[in-house]
């Protein structure tokens, strides 16, 4: 089988064919995928149809798994999925469509804001793997933005201005922006705010990118208003159509993105009528495939 990498957006999204991860996730295959991710920042692998076990096993090759708290549940509600999997669906633990008043509906709304996964955690979060298990007939696309190209295109004076700045990131900030739920103190305590640099140098490629996730609430050392105005100005620049690609899902797709240099967001669909079952794994730290024999 020959692996082919075909750009689907000029600069940062590619489709990878000739790979069946269910039967072959050898080091050679994972290495080819990661090399493609260095060049592009998002890759689409069609027709993978992964099971939970397969998705978890493959993800582990790329780093250490981060575990999902799958917040947003009311007390007494069980998670639908095991903790290795982030539940990116509109389904409850019985796999039925979430009730109108279900708290998890509101929780997931924040995924529709531009963000990077887990920027609110002090960890070297790298790739996310999102598998499309059930895809609605229309809508529910996922948009991606290339934060390397955005950084490269910033005027030099802006690059100088942000070079040494950091921002405070908190999951509660993006949740509040998305309309809020009544967060419980036990939920809030699990994820205190963290500080992240605004300019990130990629450990593998050396390329710089700008960090603007909606979890960023303020800029360290700047007044709240001034910091938010700067974040808004940078976001206006970053979210121009030329930096964005929309992925339209087909069942069985596996999409992998590099959180170090992209942002993404979910988009609306008729979520009271159709099921959308997406399951995500996310990893941190250096890849592990190179440490095991092919
Ligand atoms: C995610 C996410 C958006 C979507 O899986 O991390 O933000 O389109 N998903 O479901
Ligand atoms: Mn996300």
Short mmCIF file of C-alpha atoms and ligand atoms in Angstrom, two decimals:
data_model
loop_
_atom_site.label_atom_id
_atom_site.label_comp_id
_atom_site.label_asym_id
_atom_site.label_seq_id
_atom_site.Cartn_x
_atom_site.Cartn_y
_atom_site.Cartn_z
CA UNK A 1 0.00 0.00 0.00
CA UNK A 2 1.39 3.39 -0.93
CA UNK A 3 0.63 6.32 1.31
CA UNK A 4 -0.32 9.48 -0.53
CA UNK A 5 -0.63 12.96 0.94
CA UNK A 6 -2.75 15.35 -1.12
CA UNK A 7 -3.27 19.00 -0.17
CA UNK A 8 -6.94 19.97 0.11
CA UNK A 9 -6.22 23.53 1.12
CA UNK A 10 -3.16 25.24 -0.28
CA UNK A 11 -1.27 25.58 2.89
CA UNK A 12 -2.44 23.56 5.81
CA UNK A 13 -4.90 20.71 5.28
CA UNK A 14 -4.10 17.43 3.52
CA UNK A 15 -5.90 14.19 2.82
CA UNK A 16 -4.01 10.97 3.45
CA UNK A 17 -4.94 7.91 1.39
CA UNK A 18 -3.52 4.43 1.28
CA UNK A 19 -3.66 3.96 5.06
CA UNK A 20 -5.92 1.58 6.99
CA UNK A 21 -5.08 2.28 10.61
CA UNK A 22 -7.15 -0.68 11.80
CA UNK A 23 -4.75 -3.12 10.20
CA UNK A 24 -1.53 -1.11 10.14
CA UNK A 25 -0.44 1.41 12.72
CA UNK A 26 3.23 0.56 12.54
CA UNK A 27 5.87 3.16 13.36
CA UNK A 28 6.41 3.71 9.63
CA UNK A 29 2.77 4.66 9.12
CA UNK A 30 2.59 6.88 12.20
CA UNK A 31 5.85 8.55 11.20
CA UNK A 32 4.47 9.30 7.72
CA UNK A 33 1.36 10.83 9.30
CA UNK A 34 3.36 12.96 11.73
CA UNK A 35 5.64 14.17 8.95
CA UNK A 36 2.54 15.24 7.03
CA UNK A 37 1.32 17.02 10.18
CA UNK A 38 4.60 18.93 10.37
CA UNK A 39 4.06 20.28 6.90
CA UNK A 40 0.29 20.60 7.00
CA UNK A 41 -1.34 21.11 10.37
CA UNK A 42 -4.55 19.14 9.78
CA UNK A 43 -4.84 15.76 8.07
CA UNK A 44 -7.96 13.89 7.01
CA UNK A 45 -7.88 10.08 6.78
CA UNK A 46 -11.07 8.90 5.09
CA UNK A 47 -12.82 5.57 5.71
CA UNK A 48 -11.02 4.57 8.89
CA UNK A 49 -14.19 3.52 10.81
CA UNK A 50 -12.26 3.13 14.06
CA UNK A 51 -13.57 1.44 17.19
CA UNK A 52 -12.90 3.07 20.56
CA UNK A 53 -10.07 0.62 21.29
CA UNK A 54 -8.45 1.25 17.91
CA UNK A 55 -8.71 5.03 18.24
CA UNK A 56 -7.16 4.95 21.72
CA UNK A 57 -4.37 2.61 20.67
CA UNK A 58 -3.44 4.67 17.60
CA UNK A 59 -3.56 7.96 19.52
CA UNK A 60 -1.18 6.59 22.15
CA UNK A 61 1.43 6.18 19.45
CA UNK A 62 1.56 9.97 19.11
CA UNK A 63 1.97 10.86 22.78
CA UNK A 64 0.51 10.42 26.25
CA UNK A 65 -3.27 10.37 26.35
CA UNK A 66 -5.03 13.15 28.18
CA UNK A 67 -8.17 12.08 29.97
CA UNK A 68 -11.60 13.59 29.49
CA UNK A 69 -13.59 14.72 32.48
CA UNK A 70 -16.61 15.03 30.17
CA UNK A 71 -17.95 17.87 32.25
CA UNK A 72 -21.35 19.40 31.94
CA UNK A 73 -23.15 16.39 33.37
CA UNK A 74 -25.58 16.97 36.17
CA UNK A 75 -24.89 15.12 39.41
CA UNK A 76 -25.89 11.50 38.91
CA UNK A 77 -25.57 11.47 35.11
CA UNK A 78 -23.01 8.99 33.83
CA UNK A 79 -20.57 9.77 31.03
CA UNK A 80 -21.51 8.14 27.73
CA UNK A 81 -17.93 7.27 26.89
CA UNK A 82 -14.91 5.99 28.77
CA UNK A 83 -12.50 8.63 30.09
CA UNK A 84 -9.95 8.22 27.28
CA UNK A 85 -12.57 9.67 24.92
CA UNK A 86 -13.91 13.20 24.80
CA UNK A 87 -17.58 13.07 23.97
CA UNK A 88 -18.17 15.53 21.13
CA UNK A 89 -21.76 14.51 20.46
CA UNK A 90 -25.31 15.63 21.08
CA UNK A 91 -26.09 12.33 22.79
CA UNK A 92 -26.79 11.23 26.34
CA UNK A 93 -25.53 8.12 28.08
CA UNK A 94 -28.30 6.05 26.47
CA UNK A 95 -27.19 7.35 23.05
CA UNK A 96 -30.43 9.32 22.66
CA UNK A 97 -30.45 12.97 21.56
CA UNK A 98 -29.83 15.26 24.55
CA UNK A 99 -32.97 16.76 26.05
CA UNK A 100 -33.56 20.47 25.43
CA UNK A 101 -32.73 21.39 29.00
CA UNK A 102 -29.79 19.01 29.40
CA UNK A 103 -26.81 20.87 30.78
CA UNK A 104 -24.45 19.07 28.40
CA UNK A 105 -26.10 20.84 25.46
CA UNK A 106 -24.98 24.19 26.83
CA UNK A 107 -21.56 22.85 27.73
CA UNK A 108 -20.89 21.79 24.12
CA UNK A 109 -21.91 25.22 22.77
CA UNK A 110 -18.42 26.48 23.62
CA UNK A 111 -16.98 24.13 20.97
CA UNK A 112 -18.50 26.54 18.43
CA UNK A 113 -16.08 29.27 19.53
CA UNK A 114 -12.63 29.29 17.93
CA UNK A 115 -10.30 27.42 20.25
CA UNK A 116 -7.44 25.01 20.65
CA UNK A 117 -7.99 21.93 22.76
CA UNK A 118 -6.77 22.07 26.34
CA UNK A 119 -4.96 25.42 26.14
CA UNK A 120 -6.47 25.88 29.62
CA UNK A 121 -4.34 23.04 31.00
CA UNK A 122 -0.67 23.36 31.81
CA UNK A 123 0.49 20.52 29.56
CA UNK A 124 2.26 20.12 26.24
CA UNK A 125 -0.95 19.30 24.36
CA UNK A 126 -0.17 18.30 20.81
CA UNK A 127 -2.60 16.39 18.58
CA UNK A 128 -6.33 15.79 18.68
CA UNK A 129 -7.93 12.87 16.83
CA UNK A 130 -11.58 13.26 16.00
CA UNK A 131 -13.46 10.35 14.49
CA UNK A 132 -16.77 10.80 12.77
CA UNK A 133 -18.93 7.90 13.94
CA UNK A 134 -22.35 9.35 13.08
CA UNK A 135 -22.55 12.41 10.85
CA UNK A 136 -25.71 14.50 10.34
CA UNK A 137 -26.97 14.84 6.75
CA UNK A 138 -26.13 18.53 6.66
CA UNK A 139 -24.23 21.00 8.85
CA UNK A 140 -21.89 20.14 11.69
CA UNK A 141 -18.75 20.90 9.69
CA UNK A 142 -15.54 21.62 11.59
CA UNK A 143 -13.62 24.79 10.71
CA UNK A 144 -9.84 25.06 11.08
CA UNK A 145 -7.51 28.07 11.01
CA UNK A 146 -3.76 28.03 10.34
CA UNK A 147 -2.08 30.02 13.08
CA UNK A 148 1.39 29.68 11.52
CA UNK A 149 0.31 31.54 8.39
CA UNK A 150 -1.45 34.11 10.56
CA UNK A 151 1.71 34.70 12.56
CA UNK A 152 3.89 34.90 9.44
CA UNK A 153 1.59 37.53 7.91
CA UNK A 154 1.39 39.80 10.96
CA UNK A 155 3.05 43.19 10.49
CA UNK A 156 6.51 43.25 12.06
CA UNK A 157 5.46 45.83 14.64
CA UNK A 158 2.70 43.50 15.88
CA UNK A 159 5.14 40.59 16.02
CA UNK A 160 7.41 42.74 18.18
CA UNK A 161 4.54 43.85 20.36
CA UNK A 162 3.34 40.33 21.20
CA UNK A 163 6.73 38.59 21.26
CA UNK A 164 6.95 38.41 25.04
CA UNK A 165 3.28 38.55 26.00
CA UNK A 166 1.32 35.81 27.75
CA UNK A 167 -2.39 35.31 28.25
CA UNK A 168 -4.50 33.74 30.98
CA UNK A 169 -6.49 30.74 29.70
CA UNK A 170 -9.47 29.28 31.50
CA UNK A 171 -12.12 26.86 30.36
CA UNK A 172 -14.62 28.83 32.44
CA UNK A 173 -13.99 31.89 30.31
CA UNK A 174 -14.97 30.18 27.04
CA UNK A 175 -17.95 28.52 28.76
CA UNK A 176 -19.14 31.90 30.01
CA UNK A 177 -18.68 33.42 26.52
CA UNK A 178 -20.81 30.64 25.06
CA UNK A 179 -23.73 31.55 27.28
CA UNK A 180 -22.76 29.92 30.54
CA UNK A 181 -24.18 27.25 32.73
CA UNK A 182 -24.25 27.36 36.50
CA UNK A 183 -20.85 25.87 37.11
CA UNK A 184 -20.50 24.02 40.36
CA UNK A 185 -17.57 24.76 42.62
CA UNK A 186 -16.44 21.12 42.37
CA UNK A 187 -16.27 21.54 38.57
CA UNK A 188 -14.45 24.86 38.71
CA UNK A 189 -11.89 23.49 41.15
CA UNK A 190 -10.80 20.81 38.68
CA UNK A 191 -9.43 23.32 36.18
CA UNK A 192 -7.86 26.52 37.51
CA UNK A 193 -6.62 29.13 34.98
CA UNK A 194 -3.14 28.82 33.43
CA UNK A 195 -0.80 31.22 31.63
CA UNK A 196 0.30 30.52 28.04
CA UNK A 197 2.70 32.48 25.83
CA UNK A 198 1.04 34.27 22.90
CA UNK A 199 3.71 33.22 20.46
CA UNK A 200 4.57 29.57 20.33
CA UNK A 201 7.60 27.97 18.68
CA UNK A 202 6.81 24.49 17.41
CA UNK A 203 9.15 21.91 18.94
CA UNK A 204 9.42 19.83 15.77
CA UNK A 205 9.36 22.40 12.99
CA UNK A 206 10.65 25.57 14.67
CA UNK A 207 7.75 27.52 13.10
CA UNK A 208 6.09 30.23 15.11
CA UNK A 209 2.35 30.56 15.57
CA UNK A 210 0.04 32.76 17.56
CA UNK A 211 -2.16 31.44 20.39
CA UNK A 212 -5.62 33.04 20.42
CA UNK A 213 -8.03 30.42 21.74
CA UNK A 214 -11.34 31.61 23.19
CA UNK A 215 -10.14 30.30 26.53
CA UNK A 216 -7.81 33.34 26.66
CA UNK A 217 -9.44 35.86 28.97
CA UNK A 218 -6.78 38.49 29.50
CA UNK A 219 -3.20 39.41 28.73
CA UNK A 220 -0.78 39.27 31.62
CA UNK A 221 0.40 42.72 32.74
CA UNK A 222 -2.22 44.60 30.69
CA UNK A 223 -5.51 46.11 31.78
CA UNK A 224 -8.51 43.87 31.15
CA UNK A 225 -10.02 46.12 28.48
CA UNK A 226 -6.74 46.77 26.71
CA UNK A 227 -5.85 43.07 26.72
CA UNK A 228 -9.26 42.05 25.38
CA UNK A 229 -9.07 44.71 22.67
CA UNK A 230 -5.70 43.35 21.54
CA UNK A 231 -7.00 39.77 21.53
CA UNK A 232 -10.03 40.90 19.49
CA UNK A 233 -7.85 42.77 17.00
CA UNK A 234 -5.62 39.74 16.53
CA UNK A 235 -8.62 37.44 16.15
CA UNK A 236 -10.10 39.69 13.46
CA UNK A 237 -6.87 39.36 11.55
CA UNK A 238 -6.58 35.60 12.15
CA UNK A 239 -10.10 34.72 11.10
CA UNK A 240 -9.93 36.00 7.56
CA UNK A 241 -11.19 33.42 5.06
CA UNK A 242 -7.74 32.86 3.59
CA UNK A 243 -6.57 31.22 6.81
CA UNK A 244 -9.62 28.98 7.21
CA UNK A 245 -10.67 25.58 5.89
CA UNK A 246 -13.98 23.83 6.63
CA UNK A 247 -14.01 20.08 6.89
CA UNK A 248 -17.27 18.50 5.73
CA UNK A 249 -17.55 15.13 7.45
CA UNK A 250 -18.15 11.72 5.94
CA UNK A 251 -18.79 8.84 8.32
CA UNK A 252 -15.59 6.98 9.09
CA UNK A 253 -13.31 10.02 8.69
CA UNK A 254 -10.48 10.43 11.15
CA UNK A 255 -9.24 14.03 11.31
CA UNK A 256 -6.01 14.77 13.18
CA UNK A 257 -4.92 18.32 13.98
CA UNK A 258 -1.97 19.89 15.71
CA UNK A 259 -3.21 22.10 18.55
CA UNK A 260 0.19 23.85 18.69
CA UNK A 261 -0.47 25.71 15.48
CA UNK A 262 -4.19 25.69 14.67
CA UNK A 263 -7.54 26.78 16.02
CA UNK A 264 -10.84 25.06 15.27
CA UNK A 265 -14.54 25.32 15.96
CA UNK A 266 -17.66 23.25 15.46
CA UNK A 267 -20.58 24.60 13.45
CA UNK A 268 -24.33 24.31 13.87
CA UNK A 269 -26.58 21.52 12.66
CA UNK A 270 -30.12 20.47 13.48
CA UNK A 271 -29.09 18.93 16.77
CA UNK A 272 -32.61 18.31 18.03
CA UNK A 273 -33.37 16.07 15.05
CA UNK A 274 -30.13 14.41 13.97
CA UNK A 275 -27.48 12.52 15.83
CA UNK A 276 -23.88 13.60 15.57
CA UNK A 277 -21.47 11.23 17.27
CA UNK A 278 -17.88 12.40 17.28
CA UNK A 279 -15.29 10.95 19.62
CA UNK A 280 -12.02 12.66 20.36
CA UNK A 281 -8.73 11.59 21.80
CA UNK A 282 -6.02 14.12 22.62
CA UNK A 283 -2.37 13.57 23.41
CA UNK A 284 0.46 15.47 25.02
CA UNK A 285 4.24 15.23 25.02
CA UNK A 286 6.53 13.70 22.39
CA UNK A 287 5.36 10.89 20.09
CA UNK A 288 5.82 7.41 21.37
CA UNK A 289 5.75 5.37 18.15
CA UNK A 290 9.47 5.79 17.63
CA UNK A 291 10.11 4.02 20.92
CA UNK A 292 8.43 0.77 19.88
CA UNK A 293 9.41 -1.61 17.10
CA UNK A 294 7.46 -1.28 13.84
C1 LIG B 1 -13.31 19.04 19.32
C2 LIG B 1 -14.13 20.12 18.75
C3 LIG B 1 -15.73 20.62 17.01
C4 LIG B 1 -16.72 19.85 16.23
O1 LIG B 1 -13.58 17.86 19.00
O2 LIG B 1 -12.37 19.33 20.05
O3 LIG B 1 -13.95 21.25 19.10
O4 LIG B 1 -16.90 20.13 15.04
N1 LIG B 1 -15.00 19.73 17.81
O5 LIG B 1 -17.33 18.94 16.81
MN1 LIG B 2 -12.03 21.31 20.31
#
